[in-house]
Coordinates of C-alpha atoms in Angstrom, one line a residue:
X1 CA -3.7 -37.1 -26.5
X2 CA -5.7 -34.4 -24.0
X3 CA -5.0 -30.9 -24.9
X4 CA -7.7 -29.5 -22.8
X5 CA -5.8 -26.4 -20.6
X6 CA -5.7 -26.6 -16.6
X7 CA -6.9 -23.8 -15.1
X8 CA -3.5 -23.0 -14.3
X9 CA -2.7 -23.0 -17.9
X10 CA -5.6 -20.4 -18.4
X11 CA -4.5 -17.7 -15.8
X12 CA -1.1 -18.4 -17.2
X13 CA -2.2 -17.8 -20.5
X14 CA -4.6 -14.7 -19.9
X15 CA -1.1 -13.2 -18.0
X16 CA 0.7 -13.8 -20.6
X17 CA -1.9 -11.9 -23.2
X18 CA -1.9 -8.9 -20.9
X19 CA 1.4 -8.6 -20.6
X20 CA 2.2 -9.0 -24.5
X21 CA -0.5 -6.5 -24.7
X22 CA 1.1 -3.8 -22.4
X23 CA 4.4 -4.4 -24.5
X24 CA 2.6 -3.8 -27.7
X25 CA 0.5 -0.6 -26.8
X26 CA 2.7 1.3 -24.7
X27 CA 6.4 2.7 -25.4
X28 CA 7.7 2.7 -21.8
X29 CA 6.4 0.3 -19.2
X30 CA 7.8 -1.3 -16.2
X31 CA 7.1 -4.2 -13.9
X32 CA 7.1 -3.4 -10.1
X33 CA 8.4 -5.8 -8.4
X34 CA 8.6 -6.2 -4.4
X35 CA 10.1 -9.6 -4.1
X36 CA 6.5 -10.7 -2.8
X37 CA 5.3 -14.3 -4.2
X38 CA 3.0 -11.8 -6.4
X39 CA 5.2 -9.9 -8.0
X40 CA 8.0 -13.0 -8.6
X41 CA 4.8 -15.0 -10.1
X42 CA 4.4 -12.1 -12.3
X43 CA 7.8 -11.8 -13.3
X44 CA 8.2 -15.5 -13.9
X45 CA 5.1 -15.7 -16.6
X46 CA 6.8 -12.2 -18.5
X47 CA 9.7 -14.0 -18.3
X48 CA 7.7 -16.8 -20.2
X49 CA 5.7 -14.7 -22.1
X50 CA 8.9 -13.1 -24.2
X51 CA 11.2 -16.2 -24.0
X52 CA 14.0 -16.7 -25.7
X53 CA 14.0 -12.8 -25.3
X54 CA 15.0 -10.9 -22.2
X55 CA 11.9 -9.1 -20.6
X56 CA 12.0 -5.8 -22.9
X57 CA 11.0 -3.8 -19.9
X58 CA 12.9 -3.1 -16.5
X59 CA 11.9 -4.6 -13.0
X60 CA 11.4 -1.6 -10.4
X61 CA 11.3 -2.0 -6.6
X62 CA 10.3 0.5 -4.4
X63 CA 12.1 0.3 -1.3
X64 CA 11.1 1.5 1.7
X65 CA 14.6 0.8 3.7
X66 CA 12.8 -1.0 6.5
X67 CA 12.5 -3.9 4.3
X68 CA 13.1 -7.7 5.5
X69 CA 16.8 -8.3 4.6
X70 CA 15.9 -12.2 2.8
X71 CA 13.8 -10.3 0.8
X72 CA 16.8 -7.9 -0.4
X73 CA 18.9 -10.6 -0.8
X74 CA 16.2 -12.7 -2.6
X75 CA 15.6 -10.1 -4.8
X76 CA 18.9 -9.5 -5.9
X77 CA 19.5 -12.9 -6.8
X78 CA 16.2 -13.6 -8.4
X79 CA 16.8 -10.7 -11.0
X80 CA 20.4 -12.5 -12.1
X81 CA 18.2 -15.5 -12.7
X82 CA 16.2 -14.2 -14.7
X83 CA 18.4 -11.6 -16.6
X84 CA 15.8 -9.0 -16.1
X85 CA 17.2 -5.1 -15.9
X86 CA 16.1 -3.7 -12.1
X87 CA 15.4 0.2 -11.3
X88 CA 15.2 0.7 -7.3
X89 CA 13.7 4.0 -6.1
X90 CA 14.3 4.7 -2.4
X91 CA 11.7 6.1 -0.1
X92 CA 14.8 7.6 1.9
X93 CA 15.9 9.8 -1.3
X94 CA 12.3 11.2 -0.8
X95 CA 12.8 11.6 2.8
X96 CA 15.8 13.7 2.0
X97 CA 14.8 15.6 -0.5
X98 CA 11.7 17.2 2.1
X99 CA 9.0 15.5 -0.7
X100 CA 8.0 12.9 2.2
X101 CA 8.4 13.3 5.8
X102 CA 8.7 10.3 8.5
X103 CA 6.0 9.4 10.9
X104 CA 6.2 10.6 14.6
X105 CA 6.5 8.2 17.5
X106 CA 8.6 5.0 17.9
X107 CA 8.6 2.3 14.7
X108 CA 7.5 4.3 12.0
X109 CA 5.9 2.8 9.1
X110 CA 6.9 3.9 5.9
X111 CA 4.6 2.2 3.8
X112 CA 2.3 5.3 2.5
X113 CA 5.6 7.3 1.6
X114 CA 5.8 4.7 -0.7
X115 CA 3.3 6.5 -2.9
X116 CA 5.3 9.5 -3.1
X117 CA 8.5 8.2 -4.1
X118 CA 6.7 5.7 -6.9
X119 CA 5.0 8.2 -8.3
X120 CA 8.5 10.5 -8.6
X121 CA 10.1 7.3 -10.3
X122 CA 7.5 7.1 -12.7
X123 CA 7.7 10.3 -13.8
X124 CA 11.7 10.7 -13.4
X125 CA 12.1 7.5 -16.0
X126 CA 8.6 8.1 -17.7
X127 CA 6.8 5.4 -17.6
X128 CA 3.6 5.2 -19.1
X129 CA 2.6 1.9 -17.9
X130 CA 3.7 -0.3 -14.4
X131 CA 2.7 -4.0 -14.1
X132 CA 1.5 -4.6 -10.3
X133 CA 0.9 -8.0 -9.2
X134 CA -1.8 -7.2 -7.1
X135 CA -5.4 -9.7 -7.1
X136 CA -8.7 -9.1 -6.9
X137 CA -9.0 -11.3 -4.0
X138 CA -7.0 -9.5 -2.1
X139 CA -8.8 -6.9 -0.6
X140 CA -12.0 -4.7 -1.4
X141 CA -10.7 -2.1 -3.3
X142 CA -8.3 -4.0 -5.2
X143 CA -11.5 -6.1 -6.2
X144 CA -12.9 -2.7 -8.4
X145 CA -9.9 -2.8 -10.5
X146 CA -10.1 -3.5 -14.4
X147 CA -6.6 -5.4 -15.8
X148 CA -5.7 -1.7 -17.7
X149 CA -6.2 0.9 -14.2
X150 CA -6.3 4.6 -15.6
X151 CA -3.9 7.2 -13.5
X152 CA -4.4 10.5 -14.5
X153 CA -1.9 13.3 -14.6
X154 CA -1.1 13.1 -10.8
X155 CA -1.0 9.3 -10.9
X156 CA -4.3 8.9 -9.2
X157 CA -7.2 6.6 -9.4
X158 CA -10.6 7.2 -9.8
X159 CA -12.9 4.0 -9.0
X160 CA -15.7 5.2 -11.0
X161 CA -13.8 6.0 -14.1
X162 CA -12.7 2.8 -14.8
X163 CA -13.3 1.8 -18.8
X164 CA -14.9 -1.6 -20.0
X165 CA -13.2 -4.7 -20.1
X166 CA -15.4 -6.3 -23.1
X167 CA -14.1 -9.5 -24.8
X168 CA -10.6 -9.0 -23.6
X169 CA -10.0 -6.0 -25.6
X170 CA -8.1 -3.4 -23.4
X171 CA -8.1 0.5 -23.8
X172 CA -4.6 1.9 -23.3
X173 CA -5.5 5.3 -24.8
X174 CA -3.9 8.6 -22.3
X175 CA -3.6 11.9 -23.0
X176 CA 0.2 13.1 -22.0
X177 CA 1.3 12.9 -18.1
X178 CA -1.5 10.3 -17.7
X179 CA -0.3 6.3 -17.5
X180 CA -1.5 3.1 -16.5
X181 CA -0.8 0.3 -13.7
X182 CA -2.1 -2.8 -14.9
X183 CA -2.6 -6.0 -13.3
X184 CA -2.0 -8.9 -15.2
X185 CA -2.9 -11.5 -12.1
X186 CA -6.5 -9.9 -11.4
X187 CA -8.3 -13.5 -11.6
X188 CA -5.6 -15.6 -9.8
X189 CA -6.3 -16.5 -6.0
X190 CA -4.2 -17.1 -3.1
X191 CA -4.3 -20.7 -3.6
X192 CA -4.1 -20.2 -7.0
X193 CA -0.5 -18.6 -7.3
X194 CA 0.7 -21.2 -4.5
X195 CA -0.3 -23.8 -7.3
X196 CA 1.5 -22.2 -9.9
X197 CA 4.6 -21.9 -7.7
X198 CA 5.0 -25.2 -6.8
X199 CA 4.0 -26.6 -10.6
X200 CA 6.8 -24.2 -11.8
X201 CA 8.7 -24.8 -9.2
X202 CA 9.6 -21.5 -8.6
X203 CA 12.3 -20.0 -5.9
X204 CA 11.0 -18.1 -3.0
X205 CA 12.1 -16.1 -0.3
X206 CA 12.6 -18.1 2.9
X207 CA 9.8 -16.0 4.8
X208 CA 7.2 -17.3 3.4
X209 CA 7.6 -21.0 5.1
X210 CA 7.9 -21.5 8.7
X211 CA 10.9 -20.7 10.9
X212 CA 11.8 -19.1 14.0
X213 CA 11.7 -15.4 14.9
X214 CA 11.4 -13.1 17.7
X215 CA 8.2 -11.5 17.8
X216 CA 5.9 -8.9 19.4
X217 CA 1.8 -8.9 19.5
X218 CA 0.8 -5.5 18.5
X219 CA -2.9 -4.1 18.0
X220 CA -3.7 -7.9 17.3
X221 CA -0.8 -8.3 14.5
X222 CA 2.6 -10.6 15.2
X223 CA 5.2 -8.0 13.8
X224 CA 9.1 -9.5 13.7
X225 CA 11.5 -7.6 16.0
X226 CA 14.6 -5.7 14.5
X227 CA 16.4 -2.5 13.7
X228 CA 13.3 -1.1 12.8
X229 CA 10.7 -2.5 15.1
X230 CA 11.6 -2.1 18.8
X231 CA 9.3 -2.8 21.7
X232 CA 7.1 -0.3 23.0
X233 CA 6.1 0.4 26.8
X234 CA 5.1 -2.8 28.4
X235 CA 5.8 -4.9 24.9
X236 CA 7.3 -8.5 25.3
X237 CA 9.4 -10.0 22.6
X238 CA 8.2 -13.9 22.3
X239 CA 10.3 -16.5 19.8
X240 CA 7.2 -17.6 17.9
X241 CA 7.3 -20.4 14.9
X242 CA 5.5 -18.1 12.2
X243 CA 6.0 -17.6 8.5
X244 CA 4.9 -14.6 6.5
X245 CA 1.4 -14.9 4.1
X246 CA 2.7 -11.6 2.5
X247 CA 5.9 -9.6 2.3
X248 CA 6.3 -5.7 2.8
X249 CA 7.6 -3.3 5.0
X250 CA 8.5 -5.6 8.3
X251 CA 6.9 -2.7 10.4
X252 CA 3.7 -3.1 9.0
X253 CA 3.6 -6.4 7.9
X254 CA 2.0 -9.4 10.1
X255 CA 3.0 -12.7 10.5
X256 CA 0.8 -16.3 11.1
X257 CA 1.6 -18.7 13.8
X258 CA 2.4 -21.7 11.2
X259 CA 4.4 -25.2 11.2
X260 CA 4.0 -25.2 6.8
X261 CA 7.6 -25.3 6.2
X262 CA 7.3 -26.5 2.8
X263 CA 5.1 -25.6 -0.4
X264 CA 2.7 -28.4 0.2
X265 CA 2.3 -27.5 3.6
X266 CA 1.6 -24.1 2.5
X267 CA -1.4 -24.9 0.2
X268 CA -2.7 -27.4 3.0
X269 CA -3.1 -24.2 5.3
X270 CA -4.1 -21.6 2.8
X271 CA -6.9 -24.2 1.6
X272 CA -8.5 -24.4 5.7
X273 CA -7.9 -20.7 6.5
X274 CA -10.8 -18.3 6.6
X275 CA -8.6 -14.8 6.9
X276 CA -7.2 -13.2 3.6
X277 CA -3.7 -13.0 3.5
X278 CA -4.3 -9.4 4.0
X279 CA -5.9 -9.6 7.1
X280 CA -2.7 -9.7 9.2
X281 CA -1.1 -6.1 7.8
X282 CA -1.2 -3.3 10.3
X283 CA -1.3 -0.6 7.6
X284 CA -4.5 -2.3 6.3
X285 CA -6.2 -1.9 10.0
X286 CA -5.8 1.8 9.9
X287 CA -9.4 2.5 8.5
X288 CA -12.3 0.6 6.8
X289 CA -10.9 2.2 3.3
X290 CA -7.5 2.8 4.2
X291 CA -6.3 0.6 0.6
X292 CA -8.7 2.6 -0.9
X293 CA -7.6 5.8 0.0
X294 CA -4.0 4.8 -0.6
X295 CA -4.7 3.5 -4.2
X296 CA -6.1 6.8 -4.8
X297 CA -3.1 8.5 -3.7
X298 CA -1.4 6.6 -6.1
X299 CA -0.4 3.5 -4.5
X300 CA 0.2 0.2 -6.4

């Protein structure tokens, strides 16, 4: 009998180890859940890490109020399936309380406002660690992260103040008011995520698979039209065959033209593309350091 682990087995084992370290080292952690493929993978692995017991910490979704309806429906069904506790923090509450200000102009994006809501939720629930689904291959700022990413008392990230992680030893020491972001999927790639989801037969939002949708081409990005994303000026609506590689605020989440209507075709498509999955995110195109700036402010 061959007992050698596949690379997916090794990645899963690494993620389980990190998740269990969080449960052991921190008093009140949570798992950040967006309804996207990476947070779905992380929640699925967390479930396996503690099975047959329930996941011993809540999942938290920072809801911009501009999400795809399919994402919210999937989120609620998936939480029931894995028998987890869900906390929802609403960006609209931050706006109503005067802590966040809606962007000016048509079709304002609330993506950056999530940071304020997240930091307030961490403080309100006294979370000392937040598990996130970010991966190092996604974006250059995320490639700088350790598994355990220290945040100061203001929730901010300092890339030059990262702690060494030798021989899989993770240092969760913190002063009162500080917290950690922890990234169990750091060494997964986009391809690994899809292959793992295929192997485990994990349910996914239909947004990830090819479908027809009314879209608009804006600044080189294909954006979905809807209640929170209307045509501007002389823009024209087009009904296109598309899918989404990432899922987030619909005002800034770009789609790709695709006929990949099942997971096998998605894997073939990912294998042949030379564009990163965040290459279609309008929020990442605002500046060369858009993601790093948001992370320093306290973003995921």
